[in-house]
């Protein structure tokens, strides 16, 4: 069994909309609906726990999506806190060896082929895996005045995406260890790396973008309107 954990307790500050970006309209649904369906439509994913901000649980879709159960819990101050809360809210029937797929509510354009490859390669890895995109642009380091002061080597650099796939017990322990150490972790792979574990990078599509600013929403509208292969 594989369950999804969907962190959806953010406020979308950088987006600047009157409501959190995961609840904005996109291609006939809400952003969060696309993100949930993108993971729940895979036959190997059995359900999801969504971490919500207090007061956000009035979306009618919380009971099931695509015929699969969707549970909710209250997220935390940081994304890692929300993921940890959702891990603790998974059904007790899932033992610690079960795989958990962590996918941002703000990533609605996940392609089914990327998810299938992540599950196949990740479940064959002793640690787990994450979708990622190799950096293909030259990287500049800015000075305090916003001028380019150096060019950073980009060989072996990747942009982490989601979903990220780890076993329930290992990920829970890694996130709890990071919390005890007061270490800020921006993604699940970072929590594992802190412990010396090396999850597999699975190359994902560049269009699996995270909705962060209004320009991202416009691009996502274009992406989702063009492909009938997506949920
Ligand atoms: N305390 C938090 C912060 C973020 N998230 C979720 O983590 C994902 C990625 O986070 P991000 O893009 O940073 O979302 P926000 O925190 O809402 O954005 P901002 O930083 O602009 O406020 C989103 O689905 C967001 O809802 C969460 O569950 N709990
Ligand atoms: C988890 C993530 O989407 C991987 O790139 C990213 O770290 C989220 O960062 P944010 O600042 O919380 O949006």
Short mmCIF file of C-alpha atoms and ligand atoms in Angstrom, two decimals:
data_model
loop_
_atom_site.label_atom_id
_atom_site.label_comp_id
_atom_site.label_asym_id
_atom_site.label_seq_id
_atom_site.Cartn_x
_atom_site.Cartn_y
_atom_site.Cartn_z
CA UNK A 1 0.00 0.00 0.00
CA UNK A 2 1.13 3.54 -0.72
CA UNK A 3 -0.56 6.58 0.73
CA UNK A 4 -0.07 10.20 -0.23
CA UNK A 5 0.70 13.00 2.19
CA UNK A 6 -0.28 16.39 0.79
CA UNK A 7 0.98 19.48 2.64
CA UNK A 8 -1.70 22.14 2.05
CA UNK A 9 -1.45 24.37 5.12
CA UNK A 10 0.50 27.20 3.50
CA UNK A 11 -0.83 30.75 3.16
CA UNK A 12 0.55 31.54 -0.31
CA UNK A 13 2.15 34.78 0.84
CA UNK A 14 4.35 35.13 -2.25
CA UNK A 15 1.32 34.69 -4.50
CA UNK A 16 -0.52 37.57 -2.88
CA UNK A 17 -4.08 36.37 -3.55
CA UNK A 18 -6.98 36.96 -1.09
CA UNK A 19 -7.03 33.21 -0.40
CA UNK A 20 -4.28 30.59 -0.27
CA UNK A 21 -3.10 29.61 -3.75
CA UNK A 22 -4.07 25.94 -3.36
CA UNK A 23 -7.74 27.04 -3.34
CA UNK A 24 -7.56 29.15 -6.50
CA UNK A 25 -9.40 28.10 -9.65
CA UNK A 26 -7.34 26.28 -12.26
CA UNK A 27 -8.54 24.53 -15.43
CA UNK A 28 -12.03 23.92 -14.13
CA UNK A 29 -11.04 22.72 -10.65
CA UNK A 30 -9.13 24.02 -7.65
CA UNK A 31 -5.34 23.83 -7.63
CA UNK A 32 -5.48 21.35 -4.74
CA UNK A 33 -7.93 19.12 -6.58
CA UNK A 34 -5.54 18.74 -9.50
CA UNK A 35 -2.67 17.95 -7.14
CA UNK A 36 -4.72 15.37 -5.23
CA UNK A 37 -6.07 13.72 -8.37
CA UNK A 38 -2.61 13.61 -9.88
CA UNK A 39 -1.50 11.24 -7.12
CA UNK A 40 -4.77 9.47 -6.29
CA UNK A 41 -5.47 8.51 -9.91
CA UNK A 42 -2.51 6.12 -9.84
CA UNK A 43 -3.84 2.60 -9.08
CA UNK A 44 -1.00 2.02 -6.62
CA UNK A 45 -1.97 4.97 -4.39
CA UNK A 46 -4.70 4.04 -1.91
CA UNK A 47 -5.60 7.29 -0.19
CA UNK A 48 -4.29 10.61 1.05
CA UNK A 49 -3.88 12.64 4.20
CA UNK A 50 -4.04 16.39 3.59
CA UNK A 51 -2.51 18.78 6.12
CA UNK A 52 -4.70 21.89 6.33
CA UNK A 53 -4.38 25.22 8.04
CA UNK A 54 -6.91 25.72 10.84
CA UNK A 55 -10.23 26.82 9.33
CA UNK A 56 -9.41 25.52 5.83
CA UNK A 57 -11.36 22.28 6.22
CA UNK A 58 -14.53 23.58 4.58
CA UNK A 59 -13.59 22.36 1.09
CA UNK A 60 -16.30 19.75 0.23
CA UNK A 61 -13.83 17.37 -1.40
CA UNK A 62 -12.28 16.18 1.81
CA UNK A 63 -14.04 12.88 2.10
CA UNK A 64 -12.89 11.26 -1.12
CA UNK A 65 -11.27 12.06 -4.44
CA UNK A 66 -11.48 9.66 -7.35
CA UNK A 67 -13.25 7.14 -5.09
CA UNK A 68 -10.32 6.99 -2.65
CA UNK A 69 -10.34 8.17 0.98
CA UNK A 70 -8.97 11.60 1.79
CA UNK A 71 -8.26 12.23 5.47
CA UNK A 72 -7.30 15.59 6.89
CA UNK A 73 -5.22 16.86 9.77
CA UNK A 74 -4.05 20.25 10.98
CA UNK A 75 -0.73 21.36 9.50
CA UNK A 76 2.01 23.25 11.24
CA UNK A 77 4.00 26.45 11.11
CA UNK A 78 6.45 25.09 8.52
CA UNK A 79 5.96 22.67 5.64
CA UNK A 80 7.97 19.98 7.47
CA UNK A 81 5.63 20.31 10.47
CA UNK A 82 2.65 19.79 8.19
CA UNK A 83 4.22 16.72 6.61
CA UNK A 84 5.02 15.28 10.04
CA UNK A 85 1.46 15.92 11.25
CA UNK A 86 0.09 14.12 8.20
CA UNK A 87 2.46 11.17 8.72
CA UNK A 88 1.07 10.82 12.25
CA UNK A 89 -2.49 11.00 10.84
CA UNK A 90 -2.02 8.10 8.40
CA UNK A 91 -4.19 5.05 9.10
CA UNK A 92 -2.75 2.90 11.88
CA UNK A 93 -2.99 -0.06 9.49
CA UNK A 94 -0.03 1.32 7.54
CA UNK A 95 3.06 -0.14 9.13
CA UNK A 96 6.33 1.71 9.12
CA UNK A 97 7.63 -0.05 6.03
CA UNK A 98 4.78 1.28 3.89
CA UNK A 99 5.70 3.81 1.23
CA UNK A 100 4.50 7.39 1.59
CA UNK A 101 4.32 9.82 -1.31
CA UNK A 102 4.68 13.46 -0.24
CA UNK A 103 3.28 15.85 -2.85
CA UNK A 104 2.78 19.60 -2.59
CA UNK A 105 -0.83 20.78 -2.89
CA UNK A 106 0.74 23.58 -4.95
CA UNK A 107 2.02 21.26 -7.69
CA UNK A 108 -1.06 20.55 -9.85
CA UNK A 109 0.73 19.64 -13.10
CA UNK A 110 2.30 16.34 -12.03
CA UNK A 111 2.27 14.04 -15.04
CA UNK A 112 1.14 10.45 -14.64
CA UNK A 113 4.27 9.13 -16.36
CA UNK A 114 6.53 10.91 -13.86
CA UNK A 115 4.56 9.49 -10.95
CA UNK A 116 4.70 5.99 -12.41
CA UNK A 117 8.48 6.19 -12.88
CA UNK A 118 9.01 7.61 -9.38
CA UNK A 119 7.03 4.77 -7.81
CA UNK A 120 8.83 2.14 -9.88
CA UNK A 121 12.36 3.39 -9.25
CA UNK A 122 11.75 4.67 -5.74
CA UNK A 123 10.30 1.43 -4.44
CA UNK A 124 13.36 -0.38 -5.78
CA UNK A 125 15.70 1.91 -3.82
CA UNK A 126 16.82 1.16 -0.26
CA UNK A 127 16.17 4.79 0.81
CA UNK A 128 13.49 6.18 -1.53
CA UNK A 129 13.41 8.76 -4.30
CA UNK A 130 12.26 12.18 -5.39
CA UNK A 131 11.34 13.75 -8.67
CA UNK A 132 13.90 16.37 -9.65
CA UNK A 133 14.95 18.38 -12.70
CA UNK A 134 18.60 18.90 -13.66
CA UNK A 135 19.63 22.55 -13.67
CA UNK A 136 19.96 23.61 -17.31
CA UNK A 137 20.65 27.34 -16.94
CA UNK A 138 23.81 29.10 -15.87
CA UNK A 139 23.62 29.99 -12.16
CA UNK A 140 24.72 33.38 -10.89
CA UNK A 141 25.43 34.43 -7.30
CA UNK A 142 24.22 37.98 -6.60
CA UNK A 143 25.91 40.58 -4.41
CA UNK A 144 23.98 42.80 -1.97
CA UNK A 145 23.23 45.27 -4.74
CA UNK A 146 21.70 42.70 -7.08
CA UNK A 147 24.67 42.40 -9.39
CA UNK A 148 26.17 39.13 -10.56
CA UNK A 149 29.38 38.51 -8.64
CA UNK A 150 30.05 34.90 -9.52
CA UNK A 151 28.94 32.02 -11.69
CA UNK A 152 28.26 28.84 -9.76
CA UNK A 153 29.09 25.41 -11.20
CA UNK A 154 25.86 23.69 -12.13
CA UNK A 155 27.16 20.22 -12.90
CA UNK A 156 25.41 17.72 -10.64
CA UNK A 157 22.86 20.34 -9.46
CA UNK A 158 19.16 19.43 -9.58
CA UNK A 159 15.95 21.23 -8.62
CA UNK A 160 13.95 19.15 -6.14
CA UNK A 161 10.32 18.63 -7.09
CA UNK A 162 7.55 16.55 -5.55
CA UNK A 163 6.32 13.86 -5.10
CA UNK A 164 9.03 12.48 -2.84
CA UNK A 165 8.74 8.81 -1.88
CA UNK A 166 9.95 7.37 1.42
CA UNK A 167 8.99 4.65 3.86
CA UNK A 168 6.66 5.87 6.61
CA UNK A 169 8.89 4.96 9.57
CA UNK A 170 12.15 6.24 8.13
CA UNK A 171 10.69 9.55 7.02
CA UNK A 172 8.89 10.08 10.33
CA UNK A 173 12.09 9.45 12.29
CA UNK A 174 14.12 11.71 10.00
CA UNK A 175 11.67 14.60 10.33
CA UNK A 176 11.45 14.14 14.10
CA UNK A 177 15.25 14.13 14.34
CA UNK A 178 15.44 17.35 12.33
CA UNK A 179 12.82 18.93 14.60
CA UNK A 180 14.71 17.91 17.75
CA UNK A 181 17.90 19.38 16.29
CA UNK A 182 16.11 22.62 15.36
CA UNK A 183 17.19 22.02 11.77
CA UNK A 184 15.01 23.66 9.10
CA UNK A 185 14.36 21.16 6.31
CA UNK A 186 12.74 22.39 3.12
CA UNK A 187 11.93 18.97 1.72
CA UNK A 188 11.75 15.34 2.83
CA UNK A 189 14.96 14.41 1.02
CA UNK A 190 16.84 16.96 3.11
CA UNK A 191 15.67 15.29 6.30
CA UNK A 192 17.01 11.97 5.00
CA UNK A 193 20.28 13.52 3.79
CA UNK A 194 20.89 14.91 7.31
CA UNK A 195 21.10 11.30 8.44
CA UNK A 196 23.59 10.41 5.73
CA UNK A 197 20.95 8.71 3.57
CA UNK A 198 20.97 9.32 -0.21
CA UNK A 199 17.58 9.11 -1.94
CA UNK A 200 17.50 8.49 -5.67
CA UNK A 201 16.93 11.42 -8.01
CA UNK A 202 14.34 10.59 -10.67
CA UNK A 203 14.30 13.03 -13.54
CA UNK A 204 10.91 14.72 -13.81
CA UNK A 205 9.29 17.05 -16.28
CA UNK A 206 10.10 20.74 -16.15
CA UNK A 207 6.37 21.51 -16.25
CA UNK A 208 5.77 19.96 -12.81
CA UNK A 209 5.94 23.48 -11.48
CA UNK A 210 5.06 24.71 -8.01
CA UNK A 211 2.45 27.46 -8.00
CA UNK A 212 4.28 30.25 -6.15
CA UNK A 213 3.41 33.44 -8.05
CA UNK A 214 0.55 34.51 -10.38
CA UNK A 215 2.74 33.81 -13.42
CA UNK A 216 2.95 30.17 -12.32
CA UNK A 217 -0.85 29.89 -12.25
CA UNK A 218 -1.12 31.24 -15.78
CA UNK A 219 1.50 28.75 -16.99
CA UNK A 220 -0.24 25.90 -15.19
CA UNK A 221 -3.51 26.86 -16.90
CA UNK A 222 -1.75 26.55 -20.26
CA UNK A 223 -0.11 23.24 -19.34
CA UNK A 224 -3.28 21.61 -18.08
CA UNK A 225 -5.41 22.89 -20.95
CA UNK A 226 -3.15 21.25 -23.52
CA UNK A 227 -2.87 17.67 -22.35
CA UNK A 228 -5.68 15.15 -22.25
CA UNK A 229 -3.28 12.69 -20.57
CA UNK A 230 -3.51 14.55 -17.29
CA UNK A 231 -6.21 14.05 -14.70
N1 LIG B 1 3.41 25.59 7.01
C1 LIG B 1 3.22 25.11 5.77
C2 LIG B 1 3.80 25.75 4.63
C3 LIG B 1 3.58 25.23 3.37
N2 LIG B 1 2.81 24.12 3.25
C4 LIG B 1 2.54 23.56 1.92
O1 LIG B 1 3.76 23.19 1.31
C5 LIG B 1 3.64 23.36 -0.12
C6 LIG B 1 4.83 24.15 -0.68
O2 LIG B 1 4.96 25.31 0.09
P1 LIG B 1 4.97 26.80 -0.54
O3 LIG B 1 4.96 26.78 -2.03
O4 LIG B 1 6.03 27.58 0.15
O5 LIG B 1 3.54 27.33 -0.07
P2 LIG B 1 3.25 28.54 0.90
O6 LIG B 1 4.01 28.39 2.18
O7 LIG B 1 1.77 28.67 0.96
O8 LIG B 1 3.84 29.76 0.06
P3 LIG B 1 4.47 31.14 0.66
O9 LIG B 1 5.85 30.75 1.13
O10 LIG B 1 4.49 32.03 -0.56
O11 LIG B 1 3.56 31.60 1.74
C7 LIG B 1 2.31 24.05 -0.38
O12 LIG B 1 1.37 23.11 -0.88
C8 LIG B 1 1.90 24.57 0.99
O13 LIG B 1 0.48 24.60 1.16
C9 LIG B 1 2.25 23.48 4.37
O14 LIG B 1 1.54 22.46 4.23
N3 LIG B 1 2.47 23.98 5.60
C1 LIG B 2 9.27 20.80 -1.35
C2 LIG B 2 9.64 21.68 -2.50
O1 LIG B 2 8.51 21.89 -3.34
C3 LIG B 2 10.74 21.04 -3.30
O2 LIG B 2 11.24 21.97 -4.23
C4 LIG B 2 10.13 23.06 -2.02
O3 LIG B 2 11.24 22.89 -1.15
C5 LIG B 2 9.05 23.81 -1.30
O4 LIG B 2 9.64 25.06 -0.96
P1 LIG B 2 8.70 26.21 -0.39
O5 LIG B 2 9.57 27.38 -0.11
O6 LIG B 2 8.07 25.62 0.85
O7 LIG B 2 7.71 26.48 -1.48
#
